[in-house]
Amino acid sequence: KFKNHKLSTYGNHSQNHYVMSSLRDEEQFDEVNAFDDLFSSLEISTSKVFSLPFGGNQDLNMCTISILKELNYSSVLMSRGRLDQRCQSFYGFKAIDRLMPLDGVDKINLGLGYFLSFRKSSQLSN
């Protein structure tokens, strides 16, 4: 059911969505590598972006970082409760933060004032 289209790629989010730092080294490798094994057998465009399950700093460890480097990943998507303004260096990767609501998308309420101040500060820094 995966679609191959020039404007889309698929990224890795692990096989079973476990907290990576709670797994042994070989289990972490298997979680990340299962995606590569599956998608290499399909004619689908993939990216070298790893979307860390749960996305917090505590959800990965140096083993996770080593595995991602070994498998040639370039970026890590994080969920650290903040909006991303610029890509940050994170153990040699581009770290991109995504905003993940705790209670579902319908519960997000940033407020117009927050949005306008964020937009203004972004324009000033450019």
Coordinates of C-alpha atoms in Angstrom, one line a residue:
K1 CA 0.0 0.0 0.0
F2 CA 3.0 2.3 0.0
K3 CA 3.0 4.8 -2.8
N4 CA 6.2 5.7 -4.7
H5 CA 6.0 9.3 -5.7
K6 CA 8.7 11.8 -6.6
L7 CA 7.4 14.2 -3.9
S8 CA 7.3 11.8 -1.0
T9 CA 9.8 9.7 1.0
Y10 CA 9.3 7.4 4.0
G11 CA 11.3 7.8 7.1
N12 CA 12.0 5.3 9.9
H13 CA 10.1 5.3 13.2
S14 CA 11.3 1.9 14.4
Q15 CA 9.6 -1.4 14.1
N16 CA 7.7 -1.6 17.3
H17 CA 7.7 2.0 18.7
Y18 CA 9.6 1.1 21.9
V19 CA 11.6 3.5 24.0
M20 CA 15.0 2.9 22.4
S21 CA 17.0 3.6 25.6
S22 CA 15.1 0.8 27.4
L23 CA 16.4 -1.8 24.9
R24 CA 19.6 -3.8 24.8
D25 CA 22.1 -2.8 22.1
E26 CA 21.2 -5.6 19.7
E27 CA 17.4 -4.9 20.2
Q28 CA 17.9 -1.3 19.3
F29 CA 19.8 -2.3 16.2
D30 CA 17.0 -4.7 15.2
E31 CA 14.3 -1.9 15.8
V32 CA 16.1 0.5 13.4
N33 CA 17.4 -2.0 10.9
A34 CA 14.0 -3.7 10.4
F35 CA 12.8 -0.6 8.5
D36 CA 15.8 -0.6 6.2
D37 CA 15.4 -4.3 5.5
L38 CA 11.7 -4.0 4.7
F39 CA 12.0 -0.9 2.5
S40 CA 15.1 -2.0 0.7
S41 CA 13.1 -4.9 -0.8
L42 CA 10.4 -2.4 -2.0
E43 CA 10.8 0.1 -4.7
I44 CA 10.0 3.0 -2.4
S45 CA 11.9 6.2 -1.8
T46 CA 13.2 6.5 1.8
S47 CA 14.9 9.2 3.7
K48 CA 17.7 9.0 6.2
V49 CA 15.6 10.6 8.9
F50 CA 14.9 8.7 12.1
S51 CA 11.8 9.8 14.0
L52 CA 12.6 8.8 17.6
P53 CA 9.7 7.0 19.3
F54 CA 8.4 9.3 22.1
G55 CA 11.1 11.8 21.0
G56 CA 12.6 13.0 24.3
N57 CA 16.3 13.2 25.2
Q58 CA 15.8 10.3 27.7
D59 CA 14.3 8.1 25.0
L60 CA 17.7 7.4 23.3
N61 CA 21.2 6.8 24.5
M62 CA 24.7 6.6 23.0
C63 CA 24.0 3.2 21.6
T64 CA 21.0 4.6 19.6
I65 CA 23.3 7.4 18.3
S66 CA 26.0 4.9 17.3
I67 CA 23.4 2.7 15.4
L68 CA 22.0 5.7 13.6
K69 CA 25.5 6.7 12.5
E70 CA 26.4 3.2 11.5
L71 CA 23.3 3.0 9.3
N72 CA 24.0 6.4 7.8
Y73 CA 21.1 8.4 9.2
S74 CA 21.4 12.2 8.8
S75 CA 18.6 13.6 11.0
V76 CA 16.6 12.8 14.1
L77 CA 13.1 14.0 14.7
M78 CA 12.5 14.8 18.4
S79 CA 9.5 15.7 20.5
R80 CA 10.8 17.8 23.3
G81 CA 7.8 20.1 23.7
R82 CA 9.0 23.0 21.8
L83 CA 8.7 24.5 18.4
D84 CA 11.7 24.1 16.2
Q85 CA 13.1 27.4 14.8
R86 CA 16.3 26.1 13.3
C87 CA 17.9 22.7 12.8
Q88 CA 20.3 22.0 15.7
S89 CA 23.3 19.8 15.9
F90 CA 22.6 16.8 18.0
Y91 CA 25.5 14.3 18.4
G92 CA 26.4 15.0 14.8
F93 CA 22.9 14.8 13.4
K94 CA 20.4 17.5 12.4
A95 CA 17.8 17.5 15.2
I96 CA 14.4 18.7 14.2
D97 CA 11.7 19.2 16.9
R98 CA 8.1 18.4 16.2
L99 CA 5.3 19.5 18.5
M100 CA 3.4 16.5 19.8
P101 CA 0.2 17.2 21.7
L102 CA -0.3 15.1 24.9
D103 CA -4.0 14.8 24.4
G104 CA -4.4 14.7 20.7
V105 CA -4.4 17.3 17.9
D106 CA -7.8 18.7 19.0
K107 CA -6.3 19.7 22.4
I108 CA -3.5 22.0 21.0
N109 CA -4.1 25.6 22.0
L110 CA -1.1 27.8 21.4
G111 CA -3.2 30.9 21.3
L112 CA -3.1 33.7 18.8
G113 CA -0.8 35.9 21.0
Y114 CA 1.8 33.1 21.2
F115 CA 1.6 32.5 17.4
L116 CA 2.0 36.2 16.6
S117 CA 5.0 36.6 19.0
F118 CA 6.6 33.5 17.6
R119 CA 6.1 34.7 14.0
K120 CA 7.5 38.2 14.9
S121 CA 10.6 36.8 16.6
S122 CA 11.2 34.4 13.6
Q123 CA 11.0 37.3 11.2
L124 CA 13.5 39.4 13.3
S125 CA 16.0 36.6 13.4
N126 CA 16.0 36.2 9.6

